[in-house]
Each structure stands twice: as C-alpha cells, then as structure tokens.
Coordinates of C-alpha atoms in Angstrom, one line a residue:
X1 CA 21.4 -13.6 12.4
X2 CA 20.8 -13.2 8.9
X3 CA 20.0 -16.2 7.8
X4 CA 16.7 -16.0 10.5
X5 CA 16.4 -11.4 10.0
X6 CA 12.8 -11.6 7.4
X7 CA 11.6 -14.0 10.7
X8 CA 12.6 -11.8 13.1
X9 CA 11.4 -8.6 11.1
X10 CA 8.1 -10.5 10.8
X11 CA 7.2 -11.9 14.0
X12 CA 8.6 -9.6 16.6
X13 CA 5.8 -6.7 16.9
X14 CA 3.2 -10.2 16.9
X15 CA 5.6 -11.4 19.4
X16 CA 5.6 -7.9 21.7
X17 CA 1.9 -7.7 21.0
X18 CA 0.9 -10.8 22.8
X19 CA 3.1 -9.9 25.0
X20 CA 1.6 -6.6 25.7
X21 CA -2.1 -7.9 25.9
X22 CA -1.2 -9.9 29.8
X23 CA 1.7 -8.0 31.2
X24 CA 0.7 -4.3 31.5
X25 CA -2.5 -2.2 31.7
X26 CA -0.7 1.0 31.1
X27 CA -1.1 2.8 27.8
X28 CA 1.7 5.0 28.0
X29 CA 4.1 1.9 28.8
X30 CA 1.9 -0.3 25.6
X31 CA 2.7 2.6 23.1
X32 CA 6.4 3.2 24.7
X33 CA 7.4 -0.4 23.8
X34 CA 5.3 -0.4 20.8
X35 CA 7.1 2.4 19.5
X36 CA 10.8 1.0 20.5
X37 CA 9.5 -1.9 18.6
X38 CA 8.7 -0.4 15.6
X39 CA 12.4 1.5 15.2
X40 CA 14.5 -2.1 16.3
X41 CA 12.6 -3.3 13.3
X42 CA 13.5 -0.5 11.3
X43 CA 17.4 -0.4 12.4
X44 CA 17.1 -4.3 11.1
X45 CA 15.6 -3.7 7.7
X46 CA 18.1 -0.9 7.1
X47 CA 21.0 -3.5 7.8
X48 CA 19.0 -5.6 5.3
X49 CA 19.0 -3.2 2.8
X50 CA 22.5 -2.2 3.4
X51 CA 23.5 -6.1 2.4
X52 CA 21.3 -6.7 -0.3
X53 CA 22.9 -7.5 -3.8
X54 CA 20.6 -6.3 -6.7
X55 CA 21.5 -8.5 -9.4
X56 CA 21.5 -11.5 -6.7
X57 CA 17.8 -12.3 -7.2
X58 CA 15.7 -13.5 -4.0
X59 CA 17.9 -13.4 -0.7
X60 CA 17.6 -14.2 2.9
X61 CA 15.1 -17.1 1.8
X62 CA 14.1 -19.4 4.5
X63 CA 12.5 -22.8 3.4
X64 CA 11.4 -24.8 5.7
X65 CA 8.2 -27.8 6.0
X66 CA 5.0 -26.3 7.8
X67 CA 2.6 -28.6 7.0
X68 CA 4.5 -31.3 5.4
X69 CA 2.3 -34.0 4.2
X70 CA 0.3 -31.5 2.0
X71 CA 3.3 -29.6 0.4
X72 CA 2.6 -26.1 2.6
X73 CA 6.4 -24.2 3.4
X74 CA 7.1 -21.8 5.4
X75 CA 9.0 -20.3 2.8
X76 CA 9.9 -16.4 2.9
X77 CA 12.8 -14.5 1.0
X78 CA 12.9 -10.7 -0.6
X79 CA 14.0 -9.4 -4.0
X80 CA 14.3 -5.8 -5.0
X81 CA 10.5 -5.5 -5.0
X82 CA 9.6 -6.5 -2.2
X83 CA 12.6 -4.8 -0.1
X84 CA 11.6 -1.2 -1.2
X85 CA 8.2 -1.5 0.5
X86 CA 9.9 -3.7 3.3
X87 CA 12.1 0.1 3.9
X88 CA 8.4 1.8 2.9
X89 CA 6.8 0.2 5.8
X90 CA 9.5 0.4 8.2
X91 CA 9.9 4.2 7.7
X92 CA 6.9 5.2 7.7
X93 CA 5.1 2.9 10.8
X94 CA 7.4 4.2 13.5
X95 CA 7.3 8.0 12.5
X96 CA 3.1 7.5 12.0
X97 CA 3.5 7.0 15.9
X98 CA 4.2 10.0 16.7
X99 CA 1.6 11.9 14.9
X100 CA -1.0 9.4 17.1
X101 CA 1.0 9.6 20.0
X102 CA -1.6 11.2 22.2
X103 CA -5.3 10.0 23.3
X104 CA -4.9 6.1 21.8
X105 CA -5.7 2.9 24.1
X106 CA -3.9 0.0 24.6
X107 CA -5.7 -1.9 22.2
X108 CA -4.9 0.7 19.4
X109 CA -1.3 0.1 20.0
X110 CA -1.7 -3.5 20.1
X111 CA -3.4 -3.7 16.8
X112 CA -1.0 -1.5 15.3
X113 CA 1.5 -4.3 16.2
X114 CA -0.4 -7.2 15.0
X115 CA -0.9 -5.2 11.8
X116 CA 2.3 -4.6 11.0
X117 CA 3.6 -8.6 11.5
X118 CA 0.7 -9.2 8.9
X119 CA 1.5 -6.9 6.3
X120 CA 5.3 -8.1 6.6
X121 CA 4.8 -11.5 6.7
X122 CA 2.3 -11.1 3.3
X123 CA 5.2 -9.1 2.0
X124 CA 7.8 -11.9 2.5
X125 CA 5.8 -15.3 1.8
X126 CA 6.4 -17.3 -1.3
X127 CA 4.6 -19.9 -0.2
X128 CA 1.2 -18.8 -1.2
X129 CA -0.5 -20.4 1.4
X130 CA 1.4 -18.8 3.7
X131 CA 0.9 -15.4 2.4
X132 CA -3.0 -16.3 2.5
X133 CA -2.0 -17.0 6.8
X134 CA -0.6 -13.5 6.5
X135 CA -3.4 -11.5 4.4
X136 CA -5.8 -13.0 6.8
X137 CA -3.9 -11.4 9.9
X138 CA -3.1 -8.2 8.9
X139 CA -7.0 -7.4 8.2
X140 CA -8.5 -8.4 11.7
X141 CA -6.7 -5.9 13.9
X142 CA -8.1 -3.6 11.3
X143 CA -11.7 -4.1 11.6
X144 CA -11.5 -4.2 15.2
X145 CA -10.1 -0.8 14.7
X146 CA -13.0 0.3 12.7
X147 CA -15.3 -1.3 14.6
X148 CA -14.1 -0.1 17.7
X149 CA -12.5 3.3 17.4
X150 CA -14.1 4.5 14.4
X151 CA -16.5 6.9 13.8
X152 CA -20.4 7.3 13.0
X153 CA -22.0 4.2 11.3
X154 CA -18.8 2.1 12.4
X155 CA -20.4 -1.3 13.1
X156 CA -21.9 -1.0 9.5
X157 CA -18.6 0.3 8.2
X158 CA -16.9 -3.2 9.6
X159 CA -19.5 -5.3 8.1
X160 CA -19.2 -3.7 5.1
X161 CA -15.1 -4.1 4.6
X162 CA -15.5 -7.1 6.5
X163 CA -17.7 -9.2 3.7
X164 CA -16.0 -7.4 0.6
X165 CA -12.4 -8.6 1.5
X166 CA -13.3 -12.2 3.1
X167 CA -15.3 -12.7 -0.5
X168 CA -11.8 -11.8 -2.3
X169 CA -10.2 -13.7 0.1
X170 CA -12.3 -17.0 -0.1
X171 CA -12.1 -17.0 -3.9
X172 CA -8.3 -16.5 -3.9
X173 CA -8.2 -19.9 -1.4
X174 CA -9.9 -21.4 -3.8
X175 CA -8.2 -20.5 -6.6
X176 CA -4.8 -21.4 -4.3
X177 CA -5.9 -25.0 -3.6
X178 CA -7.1 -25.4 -7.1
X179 CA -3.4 -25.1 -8.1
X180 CA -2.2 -27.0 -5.6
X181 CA -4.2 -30.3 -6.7
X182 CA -3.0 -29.4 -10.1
X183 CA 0.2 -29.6 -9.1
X184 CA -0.1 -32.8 -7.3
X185 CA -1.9 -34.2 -10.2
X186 CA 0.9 -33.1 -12.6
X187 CA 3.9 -33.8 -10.8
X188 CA 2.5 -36.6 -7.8
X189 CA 3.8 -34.4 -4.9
X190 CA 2.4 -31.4 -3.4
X191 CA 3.4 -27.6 -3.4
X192 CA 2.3 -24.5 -2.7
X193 CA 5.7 -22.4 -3.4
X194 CA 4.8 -19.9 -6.5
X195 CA 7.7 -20.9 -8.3
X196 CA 6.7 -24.2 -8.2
X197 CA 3.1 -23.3 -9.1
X198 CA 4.5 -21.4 -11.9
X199 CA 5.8 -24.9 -13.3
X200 CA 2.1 -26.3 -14.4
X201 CA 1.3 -27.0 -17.8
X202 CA -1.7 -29.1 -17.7
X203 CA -4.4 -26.2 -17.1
X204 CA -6.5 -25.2 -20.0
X205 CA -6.7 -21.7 -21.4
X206 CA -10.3 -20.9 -19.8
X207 CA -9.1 -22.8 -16.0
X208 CA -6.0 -19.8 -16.3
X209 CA -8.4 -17.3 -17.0
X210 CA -11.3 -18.0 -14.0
X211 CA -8.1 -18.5 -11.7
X212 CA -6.2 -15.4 -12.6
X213 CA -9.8 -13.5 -12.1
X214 CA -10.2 -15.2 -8.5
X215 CA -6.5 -14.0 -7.2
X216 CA -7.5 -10.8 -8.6
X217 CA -10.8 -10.9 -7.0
X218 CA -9.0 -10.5 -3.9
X219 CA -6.0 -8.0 -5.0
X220 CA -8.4 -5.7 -6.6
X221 CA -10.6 -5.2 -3.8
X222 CA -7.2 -4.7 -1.6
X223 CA -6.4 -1.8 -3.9
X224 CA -9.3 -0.8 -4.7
X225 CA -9.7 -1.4 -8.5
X226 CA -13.1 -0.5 -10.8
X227 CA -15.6 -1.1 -10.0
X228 CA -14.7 -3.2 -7.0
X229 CA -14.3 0.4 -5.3
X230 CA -17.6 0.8 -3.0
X231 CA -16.3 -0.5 0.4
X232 CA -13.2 2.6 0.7
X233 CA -15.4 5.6 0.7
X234 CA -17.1 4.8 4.4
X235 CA -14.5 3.4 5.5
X236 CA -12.1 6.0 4.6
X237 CA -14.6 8.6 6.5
X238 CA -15.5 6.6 9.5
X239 CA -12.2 4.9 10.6
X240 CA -10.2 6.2 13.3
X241 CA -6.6 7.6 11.6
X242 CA -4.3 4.8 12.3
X243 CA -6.4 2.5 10.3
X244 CA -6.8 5.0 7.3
X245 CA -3.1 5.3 7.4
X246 CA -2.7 1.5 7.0
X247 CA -5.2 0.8 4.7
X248 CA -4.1 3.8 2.2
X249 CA -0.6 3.4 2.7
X250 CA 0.8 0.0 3.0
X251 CA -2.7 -2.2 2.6
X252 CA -3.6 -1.1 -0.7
X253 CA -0.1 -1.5 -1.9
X254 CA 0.2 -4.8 -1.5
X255 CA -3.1 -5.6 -3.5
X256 CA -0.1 -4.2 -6.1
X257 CA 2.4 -6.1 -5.1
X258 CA 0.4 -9.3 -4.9
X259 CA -0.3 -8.7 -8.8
X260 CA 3.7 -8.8 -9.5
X261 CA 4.8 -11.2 -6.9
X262 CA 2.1 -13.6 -8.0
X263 CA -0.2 -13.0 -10.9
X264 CA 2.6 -12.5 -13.5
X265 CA 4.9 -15.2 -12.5
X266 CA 1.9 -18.0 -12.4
X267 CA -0.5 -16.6 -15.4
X268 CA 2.3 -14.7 -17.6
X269 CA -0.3 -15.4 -20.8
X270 CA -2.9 -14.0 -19.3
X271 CA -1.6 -10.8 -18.0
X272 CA 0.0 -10.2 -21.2
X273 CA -3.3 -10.9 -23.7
X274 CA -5.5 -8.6 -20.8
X275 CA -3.4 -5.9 -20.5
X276 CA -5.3 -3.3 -22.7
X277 CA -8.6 -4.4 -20.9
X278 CA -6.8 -3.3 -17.5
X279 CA -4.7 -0.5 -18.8
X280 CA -8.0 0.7 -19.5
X281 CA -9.7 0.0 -16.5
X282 CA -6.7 1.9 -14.3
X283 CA -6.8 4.8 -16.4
X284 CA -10.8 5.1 -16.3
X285 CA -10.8 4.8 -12.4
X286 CA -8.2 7.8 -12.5
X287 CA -10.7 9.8 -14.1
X288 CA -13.7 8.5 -12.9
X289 CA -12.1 8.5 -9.0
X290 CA -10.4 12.1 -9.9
X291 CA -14.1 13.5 -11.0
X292 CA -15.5 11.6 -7.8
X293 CA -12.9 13.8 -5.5
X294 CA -13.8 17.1 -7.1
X295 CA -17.7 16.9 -5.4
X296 CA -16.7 15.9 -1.9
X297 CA -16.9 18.2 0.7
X298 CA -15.7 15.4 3.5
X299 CA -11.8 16.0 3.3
X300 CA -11.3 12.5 4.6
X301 CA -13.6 11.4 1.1
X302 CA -11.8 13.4 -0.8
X303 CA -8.8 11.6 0.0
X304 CA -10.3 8.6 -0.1
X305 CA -11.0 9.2 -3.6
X306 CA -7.7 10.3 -4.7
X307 CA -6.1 7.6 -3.2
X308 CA -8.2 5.2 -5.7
X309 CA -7.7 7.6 -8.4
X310 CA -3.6 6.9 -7.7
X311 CA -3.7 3.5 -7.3
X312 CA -5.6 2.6 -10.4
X313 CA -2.9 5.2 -12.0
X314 CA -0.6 2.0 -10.4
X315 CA -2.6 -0.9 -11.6
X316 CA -2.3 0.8 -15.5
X317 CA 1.0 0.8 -15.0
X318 CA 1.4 -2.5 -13.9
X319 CA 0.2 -3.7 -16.5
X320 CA 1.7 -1.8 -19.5
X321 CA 4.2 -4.6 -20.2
X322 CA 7.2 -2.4 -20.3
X323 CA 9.5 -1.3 -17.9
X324 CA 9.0 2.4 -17.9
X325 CA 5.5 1.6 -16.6
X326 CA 5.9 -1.3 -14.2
X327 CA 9.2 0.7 -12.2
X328 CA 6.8 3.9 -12.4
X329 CA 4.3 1.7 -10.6
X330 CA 6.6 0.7 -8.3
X331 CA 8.1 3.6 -7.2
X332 CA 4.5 5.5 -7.6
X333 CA 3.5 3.0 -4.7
X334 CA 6.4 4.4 -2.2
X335 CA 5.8 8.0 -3.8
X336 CA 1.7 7.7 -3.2
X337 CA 2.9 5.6 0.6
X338 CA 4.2 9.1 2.0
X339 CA 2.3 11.3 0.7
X340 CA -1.2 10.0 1.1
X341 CA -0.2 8.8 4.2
X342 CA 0.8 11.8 5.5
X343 CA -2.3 13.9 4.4
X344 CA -4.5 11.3 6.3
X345 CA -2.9 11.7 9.5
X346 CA -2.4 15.7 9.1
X347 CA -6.4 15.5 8.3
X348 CA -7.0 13.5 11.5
X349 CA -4.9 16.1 13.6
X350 CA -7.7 18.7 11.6
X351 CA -9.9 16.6 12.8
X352 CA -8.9 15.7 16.7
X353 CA -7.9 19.3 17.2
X354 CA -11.2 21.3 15.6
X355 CA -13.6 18.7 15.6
X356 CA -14.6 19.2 11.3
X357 CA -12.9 17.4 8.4
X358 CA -15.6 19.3 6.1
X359 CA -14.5 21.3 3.5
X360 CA -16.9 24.5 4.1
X361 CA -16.3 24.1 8.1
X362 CA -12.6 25.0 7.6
X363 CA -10.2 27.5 6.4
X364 CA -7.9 30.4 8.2
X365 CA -5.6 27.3 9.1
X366 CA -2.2 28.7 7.6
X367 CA -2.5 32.0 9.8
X368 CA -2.3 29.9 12.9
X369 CA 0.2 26.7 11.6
X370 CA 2.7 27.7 9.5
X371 CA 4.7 24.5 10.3
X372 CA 1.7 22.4 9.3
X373 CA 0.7 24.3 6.2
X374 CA 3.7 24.0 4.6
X375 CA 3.8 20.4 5.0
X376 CA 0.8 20.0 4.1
X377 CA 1.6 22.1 1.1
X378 CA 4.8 19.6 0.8
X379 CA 2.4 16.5 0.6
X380 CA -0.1 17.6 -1.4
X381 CA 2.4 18.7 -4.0
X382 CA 4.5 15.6 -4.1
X383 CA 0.6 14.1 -4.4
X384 CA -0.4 15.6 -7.5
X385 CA 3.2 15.3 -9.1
X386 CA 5.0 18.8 -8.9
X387 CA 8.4 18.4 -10.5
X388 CA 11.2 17.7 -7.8
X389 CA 9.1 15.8 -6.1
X390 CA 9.3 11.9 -5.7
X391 CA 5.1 12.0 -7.1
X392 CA 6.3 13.5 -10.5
X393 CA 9.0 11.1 -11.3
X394 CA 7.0 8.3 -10.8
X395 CA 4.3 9.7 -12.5
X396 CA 6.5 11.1 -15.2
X397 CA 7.2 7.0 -16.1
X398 CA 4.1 5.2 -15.8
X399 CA 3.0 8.1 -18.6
X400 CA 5.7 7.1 -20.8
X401 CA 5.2 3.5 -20.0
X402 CA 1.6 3.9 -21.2
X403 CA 2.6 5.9 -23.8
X404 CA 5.5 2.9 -25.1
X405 CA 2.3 0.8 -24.8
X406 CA -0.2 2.6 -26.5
X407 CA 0.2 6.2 -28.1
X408 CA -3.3 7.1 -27.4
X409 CA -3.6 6.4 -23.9
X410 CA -0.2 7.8 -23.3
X411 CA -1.8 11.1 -24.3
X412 CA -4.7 10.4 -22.3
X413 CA -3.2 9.4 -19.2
X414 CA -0.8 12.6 -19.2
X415 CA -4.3 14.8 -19.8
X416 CA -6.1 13.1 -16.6
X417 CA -3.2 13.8 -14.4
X418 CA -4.6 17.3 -14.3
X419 CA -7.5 16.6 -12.7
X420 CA -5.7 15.7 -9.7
X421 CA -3.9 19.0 -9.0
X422 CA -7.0 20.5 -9.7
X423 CA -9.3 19.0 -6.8
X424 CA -5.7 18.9 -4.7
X425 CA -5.6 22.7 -5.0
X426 CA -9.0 24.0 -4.5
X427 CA -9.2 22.2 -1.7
X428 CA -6.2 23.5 0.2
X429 CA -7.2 26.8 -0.8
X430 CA -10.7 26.4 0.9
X431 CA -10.0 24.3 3.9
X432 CA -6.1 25.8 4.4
X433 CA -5.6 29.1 3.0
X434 CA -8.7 31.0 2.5
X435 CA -9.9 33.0 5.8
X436 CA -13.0 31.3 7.4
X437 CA -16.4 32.5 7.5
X438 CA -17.2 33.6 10.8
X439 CA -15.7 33.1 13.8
X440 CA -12.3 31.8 13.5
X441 CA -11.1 28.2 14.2
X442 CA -9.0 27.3 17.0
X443 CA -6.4 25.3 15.6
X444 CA -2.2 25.1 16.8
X445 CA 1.0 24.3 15.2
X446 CA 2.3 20.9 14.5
X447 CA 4.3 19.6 17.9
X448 CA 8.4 19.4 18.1
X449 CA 7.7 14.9 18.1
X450 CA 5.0 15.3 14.9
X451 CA 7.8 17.5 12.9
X452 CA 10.2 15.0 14.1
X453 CA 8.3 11.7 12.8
X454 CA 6.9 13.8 9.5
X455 CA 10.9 15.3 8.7
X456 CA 11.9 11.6 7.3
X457 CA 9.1 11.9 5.2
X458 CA 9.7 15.3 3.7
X459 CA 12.8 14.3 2.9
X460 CA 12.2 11.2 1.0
X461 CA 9.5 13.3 -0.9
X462 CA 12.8 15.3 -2.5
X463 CA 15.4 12.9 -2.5
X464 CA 12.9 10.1 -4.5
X465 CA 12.3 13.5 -6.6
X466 CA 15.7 14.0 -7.0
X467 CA 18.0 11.1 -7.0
X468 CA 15.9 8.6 -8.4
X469 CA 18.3 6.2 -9.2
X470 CA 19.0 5.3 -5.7
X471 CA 15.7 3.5 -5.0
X472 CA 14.9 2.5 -8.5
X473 CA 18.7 0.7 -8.7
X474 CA 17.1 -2.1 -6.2
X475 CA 14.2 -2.9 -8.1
X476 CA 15.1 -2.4 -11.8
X477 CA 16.7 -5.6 -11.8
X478 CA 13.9 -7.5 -10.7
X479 CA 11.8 -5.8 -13.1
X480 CA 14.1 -6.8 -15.8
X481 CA 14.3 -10.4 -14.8
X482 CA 9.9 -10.3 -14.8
X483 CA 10.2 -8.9 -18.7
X484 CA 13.0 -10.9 -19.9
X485 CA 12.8 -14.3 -18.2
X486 CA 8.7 -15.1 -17.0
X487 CA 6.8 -12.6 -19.9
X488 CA 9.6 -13.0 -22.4
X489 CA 8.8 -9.8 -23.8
X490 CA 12.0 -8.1 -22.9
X491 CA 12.4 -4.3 -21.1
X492 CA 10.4 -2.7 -23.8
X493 CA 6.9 -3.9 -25.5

C-alpha cells in the first residue's frame, strides 16, 4: 500500500466523482460520499505523514513510462514541501464541507471532487508534463463553478479567468516542450522529469531567461503576482464560496509551490540574479494590494485583495535567497491557507444567510453570533499576524528573511505589514461589531457541524503560532538541500 498511497491519494475523489456523475441523482447521497471521501483521503495522508523521514529527500516516488516513445513519466513522489500542503489540503477540504453543507447540487459536489484530484496530482508530479495534465484539471471544475453557480456577470467572470490562466498555461507548454527537445538534442533521449531537465547545459543565457518568464507566466497569474492581478477581483466577488475557497486557499498556493518545485531547480541562475527585481515586485503588490483593500466596500473584494496583498508577501519571500525567508514563505502559505480560507466561507455564510457582503449593509452581527464573531475575530487576527498566532510567525521570518537580504526592504516590509491590520480591523468593526443603521439584520449563530469543521482550524491557527517547529521540522530540510545543493548559496545569503 505504500508504495501505490500518492496514487491512491490522487485519483480516488476523480475516481468517486465519475462515479457519482451515473449512479445516483440524489444530492444528499453525492455530498454524503463526497464528504466520506474527502476524510479516507485525509486518514491516508496522515499515515503518510506519520512515515515520512525528513532528511530522506523525495519518498513514496512512483516512476513509471506514460507515454514512452517521447520520454513523458508518470512520475510522482513528495518531499517535506510538498507534504505540508499535501496535510494543508487534506485538513482543510473535508472540514470546508461542512460549512457548505446545506443548499449545493450534485454537480457542486462533483466538482469539488474533480478539483481536489487536480490540485493533488499538480502537487505530486515531477514529471512536468504530467503536472501540466494535472494544472489543466483542477481549473475546469472551477470555471464551471463560476460559470454555473456564481453570481452577477458570471459568464463574463468565466471568460475572463478562463483566457488569463489558459494564456499562462499555453506559454508554460511551450516553454515545457522547448526543454524537452533540448534535452533530446543534448543527451539523444527524451525526458520530461525536472531533475532531468535540470541536467541541460546547452541553453544560452537569454533562452533561460524567456523560458523562466514563460513558467512564470503561468505561476504568477495562479498566484496572483503584479501586475498579472486583474482577473481575482471579479472573480473573487462573483464566484459561488466553494470556488473562492479553492482558488484563495490551495490554487493560489501552488502558483508558489510551482516556483520552488520547478523554477529554482531548472533556472537556479536566473532566480538568483532576479531576485531583487521580484523581492521588489512582492513587496510593492503588498502595499499596492493592502491600499487597494482599504477602498472596498464589497467584503468579498476586500478579501480578495488581501489575499494578493499576502501572497505577494510569499512570492518576496520566495525569493529572498535565504532560509529565513523561503521557510516564512512556506509556512506563510499554510498560515494564509486557514485563515483566508476560513474568512471566505464565514463571508459566504454572511452572505447566504442576510443576503449583503457590503460593508455599509452590515453590522450588529456579534450581538446575534457570538460563536461566529469570535472566530471570525480568530481568523482575522491570525490574518494580519497577531503574535501567538500561526500568521505572525510566518510573517515574523519572511521580515527577517528580507531583512538578511536587504536592510532596506527588511524595514520596509515590517512597515507595510501595518496596513493589513489596519483595513482587517475597520472592517470587522463596521460590518461585525458596530450596531447597524436601521433596522436590524437577521443573522444566527454558527451551527454545532460548522464549529465542528472550523475547530481543526482554530487550532492549527495556535499550535503553528505556538509550536512552530513541528511543521517547519518537515520542510527545513528541503529547504536546506534547495540553498546548499541546486543555488549553492548555502542557508544564509
């Protein structure tokens, strides 16, 4: 069994899915099974994690011919990286079920499913055609989310998101079978493994550059980066909650962890002479994305925003060539996971249960929730990096990270952090606390199965804030290996 668990963990919610779509018409039944699938897979990535060996490097690989005569693998394994958000997504998908437990169709469900084998099998692959198989499935069952339980403009909303992400996607196939004929060329056989790729020597400096630009053509947009940005804002507003939750949560992060799996391994040069450019970048979309939050008045926009602002706090750390920085990142992605994710489906029960998501609509909320206020008060703290929370440790080292990178923008990036608890704040004051003009909403408490699925995440908000060192001990080690062995830069700059 454990040679074949990453293929099991990958294909059996596509497997149940398919399933699903000719045996049963019933929704209940659809989101029953869908559910029990969600925890077996959860129960098996726990036994993974259980057995993993930090210092062991990639384990669990399977390496098999897919399409043999060009070199393509179906070739999947994990490392510490890549198990941490293995354990992020299989947390937090089964307990997001029960805060959309009620009023879904079967096709919801179903797509949740199909979503889910996507984003694991992207997660996995290191064959990189075979992660292009897997990017490419986990985004359809989210447009037809969008397009067909979203809200307001949502045909333009798919078309939009639809054309952004297949024009990253395109120029990252590209830039994949360039490689691949390079390879051939090079070595007379054919490959698409990443280490292999990683093996080239016969592309010139500006061929590195155009490539590197073309995967991150398509990571960047995932994330978002600056100023590849434009498509999230809509789409944030107009898809149904599910979808938010898996694009904030787990889609944008692997735009992230595409950049470490891939990027640095095959363009190691490259990533180390752009750094300042994108150090840069990251920490002007955290202020330009933090300013951008303060003038919404759509919660769900706000959010949107912040989420952005947080992820290009990621993307700076990623790329500050030390480890402070690239563990912060890491663990900033788990950290930002829960509590963005959270706040998105807390604002859809808003949403569902008053019909507003508008700032000035809302307020006298805590008076009739206590339950809910106070994790939303959880969340949004752990969000703008309170100290004991699993937001202000990771925060804490992508600062010194920058800092160890360059004094100047150390400083800076601990000064913008502010602006995050500030729009965070007067928000939850307005929409939460403050007592509504007129006649008050009618708004309940959260429900015994929405405290259940939200109490895991409360309590990896203070045990990441806590007891670091237990998640940080599976990926440091990879971290280390990146610095010392492919950037040969060592832990520190």
């Amino acid at each position: 069994m454990s040679a074949d668990i990453l293929s099991f963990i990958i294909f059996l919610p596509a497997v149940v899915a398919f399933g699903l779509m000719i045996t049963t018409k019933h929704v209940e039944t659809v989101r029953n099974i869908a559910f029990l699938t969600t925890t077996v897979i959860l129960a098996l990535v726990l036994k993974l994690y259980i057995e993993f060996e930090p210092s062991a490097g990639m384990q669990f690989v399977t390496n098999v011919p897919w399409i043999a005569s060009y070199g393509i693998n179906y070739y999947i394994g994990v490392d510490g990286f890549s198990l941490t958000i293995l354990m992020m997504i299989a947390i937090l998908i089964p307990t997001a079920y029960l805060l959309l437990w009620e009023g879904r169709t079967k096709g919801y469900w179903i797509n949740m499913l199909l979503v889910q084998a996507g984003v694991t099998g992207s997660l996995l692959a290191l064959d990189v055609i075979l992660f292009y198989f897997f990017w490419e499935v986990m985004l359809l069952p989210v447009f037809l989310m969008i397009g067909i339980y979203g809200f307001g403009d949502k045909v333009f909303t798919t078309i939009k998101v639809t054309v952004y992400t297949m024009l990253g996607s395109l120029l990252m196939f590209v830039a994949m079978l360039y490689l691949g004929v390079t390879y051939h060329a090079e070595f007379g056989s054919w490959s698409f493994q990443y280490d292999s790729l990683t093996q080239i020597t016969s592309l010139s400096y500006n061929e590195k550059i155009w490539l590197f630009l073309a995967f991150l053509s398509a990571f960047a947009i995932k994330i978002p980066i600056f100023p590849l940005h434009t498509w999230i804002m809509e789409t944030y507003k107009n898809a149904p909650t599910g979808a938010v939750f898996l694009l904030s949560s787990i889609m944008a992060k692997l735009g992230v962890y595409a950049i470490v799996r891939f990027l640095i391994p095959i363009f190691p040069e490259i990533y180390v002479e752009f750094s300042s450019w994108f150090v840069f970048i990251g920490l002007f979309g955290l202020v330009y994305f933090g300013v951008a939050a303060l003038m919404q008045d759509d919660i769900k926009r706000m959010f949107a925003y912040s989420s952005a602002s947080h992820l290009s706090f990621i993307a700076a750390g990623i790329f500050s060539l030390n480890a402070f920085g690239i563990n912060g990142a890491l663990y900033l992605i788990i950290a930002h996971a829960i509590a963005t994710g959270a706040l998105f489906l807390l604002v859809g029960i808003i949403h569902d249960e008053t019909g507003y998501k508008t700032i000035k609509d809302l307020g006298g909320l805590a008076k009739q929730s206590p339950i809910f206020t106070t994790i939303f008060a959880i969340m949004l703290f752990a969000n703008v990096g309170l100290p004991g929370t699993n937001g202000f440790v990771s925060e804490l080292l992508i600062i010194f990270g920058i800092y160890e990178f360059n004094h100047t923008l150390g400083y800076i990036s601990a000064l913008t952090v502010i602006i995050g608890a500030s729009y965070m704040l007067w928000m939850f004051q307005r929409a939460i606390l403050q007592d509504r003009e007129g006649e008050a909403l009618k708004f309940r408490d959260l429900k015994i199965k929405e405290i259940v699925g939200l109490a895991p995440w409360v309590i990896l908000v203070f045990l990441m804030g806590i007891y670091p060192d237990i998640f940080i001990d599976k990926f440091e080690p990879t971290v280390t290996h990146y610095l010392n062995d492919i950037l040969h830069i060592g832990a520190a700059k």
